[in-house]
XYZ file of C-alpha atoms in Angstrom:
294
model
C 88.747 112.766 76.408
C 92.703 114.067 76.536
C 93.286 116.937 74.167
C 92.860 120.358 74.746
C 88.309 121.460 74.814
C 88.799 124.226 73.237
C 89.887 122.853 69.680
C 87.895 120.652 70.192
C 85.089 123.004 70.017
C 87.152 124.809 67.673
C 87.245 127.962 69.789
C 89.683 130.203 71.353
C 90.342 131.055 75.027
C 89.377 134.002 75.107
C 85.418 132.558 73.871
C 82.331 134.075 75.861
C 80.051 130.845 76.756
C 77.328 131.844 74.003
C 80.828 131.416 71.525
C 81.131 128.032 73.296
C 77.843 127.356 73.118
C 76.593 128.345 69.885
C 80.797 125.764 68.611
C 78.992 123.519 70.094
C 75.465 123.228 69.432
C 77.111 123.535 65.666
C 79.367 120.156 66.089
C 76.700 118.184 68.001
C 74.295 118.341 65.677
C 76.517 117.627 62.268
C 77.955 114.439 63.755
C 74.548 113.722 66.087
C 74.522 109.341 65.922
C 71.745 109.921 64.384
C 72.824 111.436 61.360
C 75.664 109.357 61.111
C 74.414 105.015 61.746
C 77.760 103.407 61.776
C 80.763 105.763 61.484
C 82.450 105.461 63.844
C 84.759 108.537 62.979
C 81.909 110.550 64.227
C 80.647 108.912 66.601
C 84.108 108.971 68.948
C 84.472 112.912 68.003
C 80.320 113.514 68.805
C 81.865 112.007 72.369
C 85.043 114.264 72.533
C 83.244 116.993 71.955
C 80.451 116.306 74.182
C 83.175 116.077 76.927
C 85.028 119.903 75.803
C 81.475 121.360 76.138
C 81.022 119.675 79.523
C 84.070 121.327 80.368
C 84.329 124.405 79.124
C 80.582 125.519 79.346
C 80.288 125.004 83.460
C 82.463 128.523 84.427
C 83.507 126.963 87.074
C 85.091 123.052 85.977
C 87.107 126.281 82.665
C 87.724 128.396 85.529
C 89.729 125.533 86.742
C 91.195 124.448 84.286
C 92.072 127.250 82.814
C 94.376 128.097 85.993
C 95.614 123.287 85.523
C 93.860 122.773 88.550
C 91.753 120.051 86.466
C 93.082 118.622 83.845
C 90.935 118.177 80.239
C 88.750 114.980 82.212
C 88.116 116.890 84.750
C 91.104 115.506 86.626
C 92.306 116.834 89.402
C 95.544 118.091 88.519
C 98.884 117.616 91.925
C 101.394 120.580 91.704
C 104.025 120.844 93.477
C 104.821 117.489 95.541
C 103.752 117.650 99.672
C 105.273 120.725 102.103
C 106.773 122.539 98.103
C 107.495 122.050 94.482
C 108.389 119.360 93.588
C 111.771 118.066 91.948
C 109.830 117.852 87.858
C 110.025 119.669 85.493
C 109.323 123.528 86.299
C 108.579 122.729 89.539
C 106.350 120.313 88.662
C 104.548 117.261 90.719
C 107.528 115.072 89.849
C 105.676 111.605 89.393
C 102.925 112.105 90.834
C 101.833 115.406 88.139
C 98.155 115.206 86.724
C 97.488 111.920 89.540
C 94.693 111.649 90.641
C 93.950 113.144 94.362
C 92.353 109.692 95.163
C 95.878 107.862 93.639
C 98.056 108.637 95.756
C 96.273 109.233 98.798
C 95.666 105.456 98.184
C 99.874 105.692 96.859
C 100.549 106.553 100.883
C 98.461 104.513 102.705
C 95.671 107.125 102.507
C 98.019 110.296 103.690
C 98.487 108.973 107.627
C 96.195 106.219 107.572
C 93.115 107.722 107.322
C 91.682 106.206 103.741
C 89.130 108.990 102.452
C 85.470 107.377 102.177
C 82.918 107.050 99.653
C 82.674 109.855 97.082
C 79.784 110.876 95.032
C 80.667 110.995 91.461
C 80.179 114.370 88.989
C 77.921 115.419 87.226
C 77.477 115.738 83.660
C 75.452 118.192 82.247
C 74.895 118.688 77.849
C 72.570 120.080 75.397
C 68.587 118.841 74.100
C 66.999 119.666 71.740
C 63.925 119.682 71.195
C 60.726 120.192 69.085
C 58.117 122.701 68.865
C 55.312 120.410 69.406
C 58.043 118.256 71.576
C 58.125 121.639 74.396
C 54.374 121.480 74.765
C 52.704 118.070 74.301
C 56.063 115.863 76.449
C 57.552 113.235 75.000
C 61.036 110.848 74.261
C 63.991 111.313 73.638
C 67.370 109.855 73.275
C 70.168 111.279 73.889
C 74.321 110.492 73.391
C 76.713 111.068 76.335
C 80.190 111.145 76.133
C 80.922 108.279 77.856
C 79.380 105.764 75.075
C 75.855 106.037 77.003
C 73.201 106.590 75.354
C 69.632 106.660 77.603
C 65.762 107.882 76.010
C 64.948 111.214 77.998
C 61.277 111.611 79.102
C 60.661 114.564 77.414
C 58.229 116.861 80.449
C 54.563 118.378 78.870
C 55.439 122.203 78.376
C 59.112 121.815 79.053
C 60.646 125.170 78.265
C 63.827 126.580 76.495
C 66.973 126.528 79.211
C 64.192 124.052 82.026
C 67.311 121.446 82.791
C 65.995 117.662 83.135
C 67.722 115.985 86.224
C 68.570 112.993 85.921
C 69.721 111.028 89.417
C 72.414 108.872 88.934
C 73.841 109.172 85.679
C 76.088 111.196 85.747
C 80.182 110.021 85.923
C 80.232 106.825 88.405
C 81.043 107.554 92.660
C 85.233 106.757 93.977
C 85.064 103.487 96.335
C 80.958 102.657 96.509
C 80.086 106.101 95.784
C 76.846 107.021 94.636
C 76.893 108.876 91.160
C 76.945 112.009 90.066
C 73.114 112.954 88.434
C 73.209 114.319 84.755
C 71.983 117.772 84.246
C 70.194 117.891 80.951
C 68.968 121.579 79.522
C 66.914 121.701 76.593
C 66.805 123.771 73.660
C 63.524 125.013 71.291
C 64.639 124.854 68.466
C 63.034 127.195 66.179
C 60.255 126.401 63.912
C 59.500 126.316 60.013
C 55.504 127.050 60.114
C 55.601 128.575 63.554
C 57.091 132.500 66.074
C 56.801 132.234 68.797
C 55.855 135.175 70.990
C 55.360 134.812 74.895
C 53.188 131.857 75.005
C 51.595 132.812 72.198
C 52.351 131.830 68.552
C 51.381 132.993 65.314
C 52.163 131.830 61.627
C 50.696 132.729 57.893
C 47.453 130.625 56.523
C 47.589 130.801 53.073
C 43.144 130.550 52.559
C 42.637 130.677 48.135
C 41.092 133.463 46.563
C 37.680 131.504 45.771
C 37.574 130.734 49.849
C 38.531 134.196 50.906
C 36.052 135.378 48.546
C 32.803 134.023 49.114
C 33.788 131.936 52.934
C 34.256 129.130 53.326
C 36.800 126.401 55.707
C 40.310 126.386 55.240
C 42.403 122.987 56.918
C 45.121 124.447 58.284
C 48.746 122.596 60.709
C 48.663 124.171 64.465
C 50.727 122.212 67.099
C 48.588 119.555 68.253
C 47.569 118.703 65.147
C 44.910 119.672 61.097
C 42.114 121.812 62.334
C 39.220 123.081 59.851
C 39.279 127.419 60.561
C 36.411 129.578 59.644
C 36.868 131.995 56.594
C 34.939 134.612 56.761
C 33.069 136.001 53.498
C 35.609 139.146 51.807
C 38.859 138.230 54.179
C 42.354 139.555 53.008
C 44.796 139.218 52.959
C 45.973 140.339 57.082
C 42.500 139.566 58.885
C 44.615 137.389 62.051
C 42.755 134.495 63.317
C 42.365 133.489 66.919
C 42.338 129.442 68.169
C 42.307 129.998 71.531
C 44.623 127.238 73.672
C 46.283 126.248 71.013
C 50.601 128.100 72.117
C 52.945 127.916 73.094
C 52.721 127.253 77.184
C 53.032 130.106 80.005
C 56.427 129.079 82.056
C 55.199 130.723 84.970
C 51.704 129.776 84.548
C 51.900 126.490 83.133
C 48.824 127.876 80.697
C 49.375 127.630 77.154
C 49.071 130.729 74.821
C 47.086 130.558 72.061
C 47.738 130.159 67.943
C 47.272 133.325 65.926
C 46.510 132.834 62.567
C 47.641 135.811 59.863
C 44.574 134.521 56.310
C 47.143 135.269 53.616
C 45.092 134.709 50.154
C 47.138 132.872 47.517
C 46.745 132.832 44.016
C 46.561 130.195 41.367
C 50.792 129.279 40.182
C 49.516 129.542 36.787
C 46.190 131.833 35.881
C 43.291 129.689 34.406
C 41.883 131.567 31.763
C 38.186 131.545 32.817
C 39.623 133.822 36.443
C 41.923 135.258 34.298
C 38.451 136.643 31.492
C 36.702 137.292 34.743
C 39.332 139.224 36.400
C 39.330 141.692 33.087
C 36.151 142.163 32.982
C 35.654 142.587 36.550
C 38.663 146.270 36.514
C 36.625 147.278 32.896
C 32.924 146.924 34.963
C 33.684 147.535 38.955
C 36.801 148.945 39.555
C 38.827 148.764 42.582
C 41.729 149.899 44.283
C 42.493 148.914 48.118
C 44.046 151.504 48.583
C 41.478 153.752 47.581
C 39.384 155.084 50.463
């Protein structure tokens, strides 16, 4: 990646974990290849931003970077030569400053004839935003890694916010024939324009016409599983809540689904029909009604 991961994310070195996460989410959303098809500059920036978050989003890696123990690409920094501070600037490691330790061992014949064996590659981390519907029913989502690879990730049924999916050997390649690390994908469930989540239950507003509210009937509402017919009782009012059992989100502890709570909202047409207006006038004159009267 090179460069400064803090600058890539546009945060200060004192930024909190939440601030780093927020900055990454915004940049990743704006720069994602799906939003910028064919835009090479956006694609390269997306890779750098993801790589920066791979480092700063991991507290241990971030601490090592801040101490100068690893560089922006996560490579170990060799400081002080062998047996003391080297001749480089400010007591650095001379020609070995910033070199990978494996390369140094190879340069010196494995430090006295001892060669390091195969080593497992590093795990890489990424976040993947999914819809509420995908978290309930599962599905497949394509994700792009900082090294340019894309991978189709299977989202399990009932995926929860913060859940981490482990993709075996999809991380950084190993050393000297060692196995690759894993890719750890953290699930982020996006806010929904219709449903509000409270635990495993979902809440929504269900628009109902005045005739259906007065006379009763069936209205179509959208649930996470598709459209359903909701029976409205005669004389229904705004604020009444209808419970649709088993139509909510999954409970991460029990694995069972909550309910969908549909709050009726009696709606008038944007343009009042003359007949409706006349009916209301007559009703008000002959049958006075106050909703606040007891």
